[in-house]
CSV table of C-alpha atoms in Angstrom, one decimal:
chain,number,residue,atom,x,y,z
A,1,UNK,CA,-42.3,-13.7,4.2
A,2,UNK,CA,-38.6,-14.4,2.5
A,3,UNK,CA,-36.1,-14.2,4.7
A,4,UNK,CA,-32.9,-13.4,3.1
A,5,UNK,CA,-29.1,-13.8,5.3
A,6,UNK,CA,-26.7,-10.5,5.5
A,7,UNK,CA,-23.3,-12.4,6.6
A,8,UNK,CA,-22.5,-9.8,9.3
A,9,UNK,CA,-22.4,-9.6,12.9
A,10,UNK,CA,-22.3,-5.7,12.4
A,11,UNK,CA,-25.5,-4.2,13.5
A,12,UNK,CA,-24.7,-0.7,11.2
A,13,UNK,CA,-24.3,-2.8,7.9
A,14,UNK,CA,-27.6,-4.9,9.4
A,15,UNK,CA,-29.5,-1.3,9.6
A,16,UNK,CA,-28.5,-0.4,6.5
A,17,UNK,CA,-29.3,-3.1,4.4
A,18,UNK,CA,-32.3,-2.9,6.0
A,19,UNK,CA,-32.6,0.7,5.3
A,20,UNK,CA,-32.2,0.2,1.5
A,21,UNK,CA,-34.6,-2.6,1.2
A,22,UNK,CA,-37.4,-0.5,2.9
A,23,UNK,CA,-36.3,2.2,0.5
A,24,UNK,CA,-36.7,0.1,-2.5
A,25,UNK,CA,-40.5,-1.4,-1.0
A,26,UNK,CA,-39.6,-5.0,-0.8
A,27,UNK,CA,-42.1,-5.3,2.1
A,28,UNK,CA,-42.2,-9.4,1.9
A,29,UNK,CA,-38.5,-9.7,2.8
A,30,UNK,CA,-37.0,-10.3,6.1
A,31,UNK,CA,-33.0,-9.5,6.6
A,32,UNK,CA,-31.2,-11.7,9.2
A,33,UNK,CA,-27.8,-11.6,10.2
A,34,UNK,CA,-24.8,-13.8,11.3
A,35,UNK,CA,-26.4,-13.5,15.6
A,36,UNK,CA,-29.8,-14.8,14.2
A,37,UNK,CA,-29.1,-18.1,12.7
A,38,UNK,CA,-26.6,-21.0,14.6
A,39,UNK,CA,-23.5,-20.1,14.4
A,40,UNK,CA,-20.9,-21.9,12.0
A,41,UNK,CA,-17.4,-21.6,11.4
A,42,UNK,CA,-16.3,-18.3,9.4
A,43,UNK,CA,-13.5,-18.7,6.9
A,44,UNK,CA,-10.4,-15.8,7.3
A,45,UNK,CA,-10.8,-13.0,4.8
A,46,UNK,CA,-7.6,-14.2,2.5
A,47,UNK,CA,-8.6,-13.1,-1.0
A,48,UNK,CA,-6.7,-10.4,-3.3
A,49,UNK,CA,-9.8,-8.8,-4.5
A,50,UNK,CA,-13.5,-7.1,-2.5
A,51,UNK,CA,-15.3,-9.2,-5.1
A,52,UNK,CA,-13.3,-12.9,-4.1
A,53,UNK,CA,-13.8,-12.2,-0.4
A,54,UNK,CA,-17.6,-11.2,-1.2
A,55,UNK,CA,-18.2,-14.3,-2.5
A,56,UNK,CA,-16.4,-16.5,0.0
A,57,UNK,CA,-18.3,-14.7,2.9
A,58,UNK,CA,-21.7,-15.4,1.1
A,59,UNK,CA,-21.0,-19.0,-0.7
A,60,UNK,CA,-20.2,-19.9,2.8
A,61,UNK,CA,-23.2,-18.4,4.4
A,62,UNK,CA,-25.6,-20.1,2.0
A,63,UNK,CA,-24.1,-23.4,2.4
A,64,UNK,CA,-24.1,-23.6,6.1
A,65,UNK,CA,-27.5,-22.2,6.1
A,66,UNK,CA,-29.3,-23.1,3.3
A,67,UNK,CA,-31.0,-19.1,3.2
A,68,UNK,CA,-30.1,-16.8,0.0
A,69,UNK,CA,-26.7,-15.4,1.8
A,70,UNK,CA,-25.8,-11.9,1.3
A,71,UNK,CA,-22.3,-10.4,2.1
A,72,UNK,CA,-19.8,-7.6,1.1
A,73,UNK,CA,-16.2,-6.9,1.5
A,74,UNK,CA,-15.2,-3.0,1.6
A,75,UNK,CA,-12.8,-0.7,1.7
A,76,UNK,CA,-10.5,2.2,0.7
A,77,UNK,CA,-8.6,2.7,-2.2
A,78,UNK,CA,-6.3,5.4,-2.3
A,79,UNK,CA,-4.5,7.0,-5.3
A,80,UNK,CA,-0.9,7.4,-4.2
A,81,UNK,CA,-1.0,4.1,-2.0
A,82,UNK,CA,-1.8,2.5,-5.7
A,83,UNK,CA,-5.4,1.2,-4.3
A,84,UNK,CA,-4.3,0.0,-1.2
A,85,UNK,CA,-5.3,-0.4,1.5
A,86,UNK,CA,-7.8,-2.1,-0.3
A,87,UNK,CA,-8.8,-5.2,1.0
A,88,UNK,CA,-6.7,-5.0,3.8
A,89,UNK,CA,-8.6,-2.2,5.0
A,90,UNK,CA,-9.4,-3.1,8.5
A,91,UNK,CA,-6.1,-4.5,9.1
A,92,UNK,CA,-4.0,-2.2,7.8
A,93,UNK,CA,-2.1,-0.7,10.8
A,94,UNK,CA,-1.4,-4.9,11.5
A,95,UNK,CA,-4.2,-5.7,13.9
A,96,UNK,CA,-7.7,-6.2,12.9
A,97,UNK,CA,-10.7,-3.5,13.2
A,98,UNK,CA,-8.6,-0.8,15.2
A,99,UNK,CA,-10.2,2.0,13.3
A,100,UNK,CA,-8.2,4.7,15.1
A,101,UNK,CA,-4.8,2.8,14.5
A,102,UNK,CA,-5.4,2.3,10.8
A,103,UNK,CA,-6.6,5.9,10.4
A,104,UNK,CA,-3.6,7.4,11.8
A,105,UNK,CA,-1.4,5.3,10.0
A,106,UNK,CA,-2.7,6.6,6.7
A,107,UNK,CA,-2.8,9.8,8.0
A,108,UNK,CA,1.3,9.4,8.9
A,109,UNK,CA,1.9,7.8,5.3
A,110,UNK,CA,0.0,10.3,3.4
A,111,UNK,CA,2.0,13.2,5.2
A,112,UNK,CA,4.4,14.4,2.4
A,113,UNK,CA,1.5,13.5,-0.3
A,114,UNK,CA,0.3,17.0,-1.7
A,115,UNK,CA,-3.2,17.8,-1.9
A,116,UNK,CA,-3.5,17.4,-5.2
A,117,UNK,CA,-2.0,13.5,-5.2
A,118,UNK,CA,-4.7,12.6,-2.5
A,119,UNK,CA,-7.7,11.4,-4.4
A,120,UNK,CA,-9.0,7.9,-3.2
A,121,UNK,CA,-12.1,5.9,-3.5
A,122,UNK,CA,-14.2,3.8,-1.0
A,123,UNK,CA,-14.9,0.6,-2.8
A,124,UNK,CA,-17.7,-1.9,-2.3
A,125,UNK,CA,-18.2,-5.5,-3.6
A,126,UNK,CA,-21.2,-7.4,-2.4
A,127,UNK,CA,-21.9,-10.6,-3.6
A,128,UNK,CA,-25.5,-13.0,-3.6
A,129,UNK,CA,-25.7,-16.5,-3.5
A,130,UNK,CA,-28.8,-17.8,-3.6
A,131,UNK,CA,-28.5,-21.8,-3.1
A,132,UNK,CA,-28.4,-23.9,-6.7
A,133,UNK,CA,-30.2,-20.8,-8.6
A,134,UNK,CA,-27.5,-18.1,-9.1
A,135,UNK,CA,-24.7,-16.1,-7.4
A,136,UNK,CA,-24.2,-12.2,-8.3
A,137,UNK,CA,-21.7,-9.8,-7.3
A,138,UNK,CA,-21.6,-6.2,-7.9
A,139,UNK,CA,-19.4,-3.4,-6.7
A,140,UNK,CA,-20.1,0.4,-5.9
A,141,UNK,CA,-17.0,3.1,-5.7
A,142,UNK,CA,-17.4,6.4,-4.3
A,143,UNK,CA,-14.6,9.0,-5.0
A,144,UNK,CA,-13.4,11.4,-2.8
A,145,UNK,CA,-10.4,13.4,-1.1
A,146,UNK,CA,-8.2,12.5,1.9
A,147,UNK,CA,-7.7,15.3,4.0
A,148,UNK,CA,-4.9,16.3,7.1
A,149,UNK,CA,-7.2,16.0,9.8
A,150,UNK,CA,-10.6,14.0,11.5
A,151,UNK,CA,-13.9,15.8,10.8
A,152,UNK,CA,-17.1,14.3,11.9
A,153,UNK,CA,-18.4,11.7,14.2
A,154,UNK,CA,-20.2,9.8,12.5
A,155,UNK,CA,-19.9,6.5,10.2
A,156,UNK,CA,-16.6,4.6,11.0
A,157,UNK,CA,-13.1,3.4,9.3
A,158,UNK,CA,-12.1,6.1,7.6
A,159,UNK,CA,-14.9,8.0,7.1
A,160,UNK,CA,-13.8,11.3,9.4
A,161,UNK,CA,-11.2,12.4,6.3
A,162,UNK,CA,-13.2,11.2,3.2
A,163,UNK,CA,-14.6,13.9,1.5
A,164,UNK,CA,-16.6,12.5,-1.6
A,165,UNK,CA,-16.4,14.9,-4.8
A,166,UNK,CA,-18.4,17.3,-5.3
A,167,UNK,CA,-19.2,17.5,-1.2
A,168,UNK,CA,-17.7,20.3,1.6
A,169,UNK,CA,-18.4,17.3,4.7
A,170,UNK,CA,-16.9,14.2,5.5
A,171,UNK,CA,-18.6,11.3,5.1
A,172,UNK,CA,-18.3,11.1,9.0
A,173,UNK,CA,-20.1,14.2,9.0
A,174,UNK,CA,-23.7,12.6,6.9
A,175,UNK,CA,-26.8,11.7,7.8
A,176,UNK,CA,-27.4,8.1,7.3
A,177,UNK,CA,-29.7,8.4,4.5
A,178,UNK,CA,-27.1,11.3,3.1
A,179,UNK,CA,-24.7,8.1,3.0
A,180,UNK,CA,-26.2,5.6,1.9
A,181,UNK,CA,-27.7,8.0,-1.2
A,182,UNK,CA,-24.2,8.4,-2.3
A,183,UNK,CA,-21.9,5.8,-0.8
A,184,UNK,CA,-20.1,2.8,-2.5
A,185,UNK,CA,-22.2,0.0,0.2
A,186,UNK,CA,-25.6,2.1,-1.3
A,187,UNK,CA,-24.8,1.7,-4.7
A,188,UNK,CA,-23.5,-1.9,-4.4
A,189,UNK,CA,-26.4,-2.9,-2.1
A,190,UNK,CA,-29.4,-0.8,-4.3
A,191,UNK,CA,-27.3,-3.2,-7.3
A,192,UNK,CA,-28.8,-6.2,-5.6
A,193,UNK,CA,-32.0,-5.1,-5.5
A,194,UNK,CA,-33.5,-6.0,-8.5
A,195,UNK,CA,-32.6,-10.1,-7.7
A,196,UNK,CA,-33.6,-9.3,-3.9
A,197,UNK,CA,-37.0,-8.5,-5.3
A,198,UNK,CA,-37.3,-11.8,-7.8
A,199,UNK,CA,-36.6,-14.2,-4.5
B,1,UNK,CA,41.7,13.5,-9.3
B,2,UNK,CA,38.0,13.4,-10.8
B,3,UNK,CA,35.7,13.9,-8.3
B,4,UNK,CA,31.6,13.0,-8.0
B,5,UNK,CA,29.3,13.7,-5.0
B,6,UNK,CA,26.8,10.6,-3.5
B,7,UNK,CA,23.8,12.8,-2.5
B,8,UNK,CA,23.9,11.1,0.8
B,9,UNK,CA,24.8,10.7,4.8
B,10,UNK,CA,24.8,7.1,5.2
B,11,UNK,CA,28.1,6.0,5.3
B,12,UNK,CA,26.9,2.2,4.0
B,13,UNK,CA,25.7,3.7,0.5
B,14,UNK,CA,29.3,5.6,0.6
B,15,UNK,CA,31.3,2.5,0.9
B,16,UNK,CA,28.9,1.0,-1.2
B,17,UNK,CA,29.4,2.8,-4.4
B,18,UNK,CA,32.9,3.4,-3.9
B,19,UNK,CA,33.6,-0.7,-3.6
B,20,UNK,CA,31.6,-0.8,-6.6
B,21,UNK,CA,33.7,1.9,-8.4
B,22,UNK,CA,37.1,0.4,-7.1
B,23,UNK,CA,35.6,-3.1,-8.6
B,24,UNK,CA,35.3,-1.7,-11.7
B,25,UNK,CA,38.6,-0.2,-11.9
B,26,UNK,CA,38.0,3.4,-12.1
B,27,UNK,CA,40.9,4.5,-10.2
B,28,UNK,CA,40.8,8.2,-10.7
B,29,UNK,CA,37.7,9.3,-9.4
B,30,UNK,CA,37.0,10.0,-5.7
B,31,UNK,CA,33.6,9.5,-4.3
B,32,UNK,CA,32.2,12.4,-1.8
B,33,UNK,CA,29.2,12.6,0.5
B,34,UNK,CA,27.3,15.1,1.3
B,35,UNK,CA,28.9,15.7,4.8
B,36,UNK,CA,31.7,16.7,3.0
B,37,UNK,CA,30.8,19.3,1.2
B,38,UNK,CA,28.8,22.6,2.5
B,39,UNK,CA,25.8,22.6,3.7
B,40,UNK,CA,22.7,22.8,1.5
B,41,UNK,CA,18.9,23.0,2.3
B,42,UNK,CA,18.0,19.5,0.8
B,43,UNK,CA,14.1,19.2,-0.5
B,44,UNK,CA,11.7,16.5,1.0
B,45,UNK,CA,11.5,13.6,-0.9
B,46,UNK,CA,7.8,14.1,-2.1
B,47,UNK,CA,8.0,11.9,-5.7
B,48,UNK,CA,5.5,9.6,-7.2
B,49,UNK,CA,8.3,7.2,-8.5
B,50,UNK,CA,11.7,6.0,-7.6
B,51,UNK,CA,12.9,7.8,-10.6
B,52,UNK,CA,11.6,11.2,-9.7
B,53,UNK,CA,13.0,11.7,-6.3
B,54,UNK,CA,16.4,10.2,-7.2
B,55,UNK,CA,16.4,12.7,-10.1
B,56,UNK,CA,15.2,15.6,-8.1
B,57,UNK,CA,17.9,15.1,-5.4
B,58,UNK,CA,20.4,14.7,-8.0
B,59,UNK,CA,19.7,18.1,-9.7
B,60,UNK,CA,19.3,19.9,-6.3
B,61,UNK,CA,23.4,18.7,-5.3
B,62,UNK,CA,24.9,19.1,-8.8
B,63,UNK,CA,23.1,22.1,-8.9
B,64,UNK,CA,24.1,23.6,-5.2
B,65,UNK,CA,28.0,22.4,-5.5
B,66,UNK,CA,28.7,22.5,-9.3
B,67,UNK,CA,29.8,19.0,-8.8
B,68,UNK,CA,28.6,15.4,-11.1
B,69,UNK,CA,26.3,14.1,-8.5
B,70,UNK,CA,24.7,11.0,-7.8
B,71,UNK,CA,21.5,10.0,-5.5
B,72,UNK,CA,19.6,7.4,-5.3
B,73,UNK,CA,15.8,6.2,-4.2
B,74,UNK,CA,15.4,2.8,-3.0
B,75,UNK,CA,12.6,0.9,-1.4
B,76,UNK,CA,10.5,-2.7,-1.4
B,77,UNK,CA,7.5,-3.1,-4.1
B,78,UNK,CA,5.4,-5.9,-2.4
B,79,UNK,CA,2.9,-7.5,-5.0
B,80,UNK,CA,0.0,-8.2,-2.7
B,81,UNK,CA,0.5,-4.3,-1.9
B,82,UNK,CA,0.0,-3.3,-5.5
B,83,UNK,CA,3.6,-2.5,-5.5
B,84,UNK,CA,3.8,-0.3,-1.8
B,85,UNK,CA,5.2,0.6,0.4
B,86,UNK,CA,7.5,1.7,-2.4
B,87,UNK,CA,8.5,5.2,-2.6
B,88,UNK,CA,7.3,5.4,1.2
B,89,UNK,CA,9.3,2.5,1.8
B,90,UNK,CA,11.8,4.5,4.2
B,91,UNK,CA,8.0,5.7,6.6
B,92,UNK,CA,5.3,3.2,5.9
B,93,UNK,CA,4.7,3.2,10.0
B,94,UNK,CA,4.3,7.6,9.6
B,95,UNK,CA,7.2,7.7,10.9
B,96,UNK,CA,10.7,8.0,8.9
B,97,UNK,CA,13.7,5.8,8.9
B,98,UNK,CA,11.6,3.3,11.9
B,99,UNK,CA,13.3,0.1,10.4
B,100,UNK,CA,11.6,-1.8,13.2
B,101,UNK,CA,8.4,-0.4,12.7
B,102,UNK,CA,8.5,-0.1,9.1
B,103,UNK,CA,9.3,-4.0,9.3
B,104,UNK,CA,6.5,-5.0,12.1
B,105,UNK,CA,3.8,-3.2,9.9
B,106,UNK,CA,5.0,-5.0,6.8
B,107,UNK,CA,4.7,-8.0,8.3
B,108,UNK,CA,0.9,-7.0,10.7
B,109,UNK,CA,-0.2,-6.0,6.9
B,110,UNK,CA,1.0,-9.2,5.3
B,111,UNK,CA,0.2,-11.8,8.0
B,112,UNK,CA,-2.9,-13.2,6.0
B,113,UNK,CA,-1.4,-13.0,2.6
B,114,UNK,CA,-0.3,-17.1,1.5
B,115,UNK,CA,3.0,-18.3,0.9
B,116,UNK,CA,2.3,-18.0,-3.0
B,117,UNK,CA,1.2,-14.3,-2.8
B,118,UNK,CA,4.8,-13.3,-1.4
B,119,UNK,CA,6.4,-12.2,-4.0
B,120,UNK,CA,8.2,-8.6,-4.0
B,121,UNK,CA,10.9,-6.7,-5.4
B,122,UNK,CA,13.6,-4.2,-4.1
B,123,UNK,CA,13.7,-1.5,-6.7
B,124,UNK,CA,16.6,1.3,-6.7
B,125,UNK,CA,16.2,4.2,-9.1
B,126,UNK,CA,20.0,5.9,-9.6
B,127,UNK,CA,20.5,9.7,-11.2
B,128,UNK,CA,23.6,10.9,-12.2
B,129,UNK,CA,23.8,15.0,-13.1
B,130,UNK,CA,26.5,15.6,-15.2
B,131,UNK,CA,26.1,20.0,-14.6
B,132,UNK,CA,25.5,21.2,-18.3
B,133,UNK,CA,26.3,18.3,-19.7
B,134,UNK,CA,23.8,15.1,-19.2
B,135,UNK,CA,21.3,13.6,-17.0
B,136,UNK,CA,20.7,10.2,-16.7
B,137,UNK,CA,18.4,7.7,-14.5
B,138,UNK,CA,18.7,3.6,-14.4
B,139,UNK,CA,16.5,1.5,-12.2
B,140,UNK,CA,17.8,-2.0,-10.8
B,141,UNK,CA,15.6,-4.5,-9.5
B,142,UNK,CA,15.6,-7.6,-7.2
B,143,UNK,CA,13.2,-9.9,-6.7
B,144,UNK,CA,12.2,-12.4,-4.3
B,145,UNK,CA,9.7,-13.4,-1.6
B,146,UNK,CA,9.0,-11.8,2.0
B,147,UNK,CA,9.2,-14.7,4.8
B,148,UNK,CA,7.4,-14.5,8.2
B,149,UNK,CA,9.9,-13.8,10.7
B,150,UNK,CA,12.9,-12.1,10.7
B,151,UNK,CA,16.5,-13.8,9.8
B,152,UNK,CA,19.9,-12.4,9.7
B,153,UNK,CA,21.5,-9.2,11.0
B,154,UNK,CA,23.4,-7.3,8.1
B,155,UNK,CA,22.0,-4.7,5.7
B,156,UNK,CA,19.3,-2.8,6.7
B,157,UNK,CA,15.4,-2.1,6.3
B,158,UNK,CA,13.8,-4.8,4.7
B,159,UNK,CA,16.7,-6.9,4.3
B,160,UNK,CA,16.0,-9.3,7.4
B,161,UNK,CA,12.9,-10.8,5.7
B,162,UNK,CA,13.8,-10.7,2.1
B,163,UNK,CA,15.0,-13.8,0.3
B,164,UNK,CA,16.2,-13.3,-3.0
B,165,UNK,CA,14.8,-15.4,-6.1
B,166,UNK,CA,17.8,-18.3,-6.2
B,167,UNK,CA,18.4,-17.8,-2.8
B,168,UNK,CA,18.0,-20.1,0.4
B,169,UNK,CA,19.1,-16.7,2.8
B,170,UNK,CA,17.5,-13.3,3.4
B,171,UNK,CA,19.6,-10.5,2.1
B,172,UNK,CA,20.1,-9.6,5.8
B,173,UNK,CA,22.1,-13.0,6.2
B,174,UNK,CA,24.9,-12.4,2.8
B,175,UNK,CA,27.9,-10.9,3.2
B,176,UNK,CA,27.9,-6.6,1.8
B,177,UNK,CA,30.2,-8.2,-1.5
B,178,UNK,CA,27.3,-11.7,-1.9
B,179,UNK,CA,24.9,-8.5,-1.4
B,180,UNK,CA,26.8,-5.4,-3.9
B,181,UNK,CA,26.7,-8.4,-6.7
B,182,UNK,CA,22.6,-9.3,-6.6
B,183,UNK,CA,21.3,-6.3,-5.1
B,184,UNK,CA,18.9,-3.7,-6.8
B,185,UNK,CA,21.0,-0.9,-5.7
B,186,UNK,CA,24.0,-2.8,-7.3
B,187,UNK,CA,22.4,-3.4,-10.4
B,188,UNK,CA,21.6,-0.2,-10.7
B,189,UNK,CA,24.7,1.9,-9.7
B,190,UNK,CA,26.8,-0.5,-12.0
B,191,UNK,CA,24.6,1.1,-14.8
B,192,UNK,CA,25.8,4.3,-14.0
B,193,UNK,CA,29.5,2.9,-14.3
B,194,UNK,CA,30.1,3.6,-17.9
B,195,UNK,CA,29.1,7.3,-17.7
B,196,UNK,CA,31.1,7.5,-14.6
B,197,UNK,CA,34.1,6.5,-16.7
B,198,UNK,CA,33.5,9.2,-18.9
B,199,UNK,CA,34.4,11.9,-16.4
């Protein structure tokens, strides 16, 4: 059994991964995350770009842990904000991971947008490093619409007013495989696949 | 007596463009704002650029008094932002004209960003309407880098943690004549000076 390191404490991302690599039948590999190896100390998320913080995260994992590290850095891009939030995504009402605070917020800026300036696109980079042989990183978007108001409980950030084209729901109203057929994490992860299966 | 109309209420953009207009010796035309002419219903300010709002509000006061008019749009382009909060400058917390909030969320937003990633520009797109006769737009700029705490207590939004390019204050520390000579909004109505002589 390989045993491959997902640099996340977050047991959703931890499912999912796990999710796609079941999917893809890589039976002989074993996903760990951040609570199942000794802890270490995690560099802030300070880059400009999903694809710089990727790598950080999962250079930094691999070093301190000697295991093929993966990690990703996510977020939403949206049209009239010129791509921001971007990678300040989880922060972007000012303090970290308040999902309901950074949802209004956009909500509250986007208010004089018209419908037809509210395109955005969810934005995925995940990066492998697997230690002295080779580091990848790969990205997966997912366009969409922002709408006025929350629909859906599912999923998180701000999933309850993206509506990916071509679909009536949110993307807080999916199934979990619905998702992660069609989401920007999915295509990123299902990316790495092909060098998951070669480890 | 020639007279032109500052689509505006704020008394500071009044004084503003008429010490600009005294500096440059144009003597015989007087400077009016909007509370001193009737009434008008004024259109939100729903523009993807600078250019377009200050244009639109242009054209909606020449248009409702018959008068030249002038308006302006004005915000900060923050490079680690991708250029925002610009034309939402005024109600990046949701809410509009929240100076204090609009600041704190700035700064929440920008508190990982390094020193060298700091940069940002105040950018003011100007319109003059000329009824039947000529439309034009100029856009001034100022650049400089956004500090971590507030300093000073003149000029308004941004101001208190702007320092200009060349500059050892914020723009909220100069005096409104160190301020008319650097700023964007300076640079830009002094554009509009020539055609303004030709009235």
């Amino acid at each position: 059994m390989t045993r491959a390191l997902l640099a996340s404490r977050n047991a959703k991302k931890l499912r999912e991964l796990r999710r796609i690599v079941a999917a893809e039948g890589i039976a002989r590999l074993e996903i760990v995350g951040l609570d199942e190896v000794p802890a270490f100390p995690e560099a802030p998320e300070t880059g400009a770009t999903f694809e710089e913080n990727a790598l950080a995260k999962a250079r930094d994992a691999a070093r301190e842990t000697g295991m093929p590290a993966i990690a990703d850095d996510s977020g939403i891009a949206v049209d009239a904000l010129n791509g921001m939030p971007g990678v300040l995504s989880a922060r972007w009402s000012g303090k970290h991971g308040d999902d309901d605070a950074n949802l209004d917020l956009l909500l509250g800026q986007l208010g004089d947008v018209p419908d037809e300036r509210r395109g955005a696109a969810f934005v995925c980079a995940a990066a492998l490093v697997i230690p002295g042989v080779d580091e990848i990183v790969v990205r997966g978007e997912w366009r969409g619409t922002l709408i006025r108001e929350r629909r859906g409980t599912g999923g998180f950030g701000y999933d309850p007013i993206f509506v990916p084209a071509g679909s009536a729901i949110t993307s807080a109203e999916m199934s979990a495989e619905e998702k992660d057929a069609e989401s920007h994490r999915g295509r990123a992860l299902r990316q790495l696949v092909p060098h998951l299966q070669r480890l």
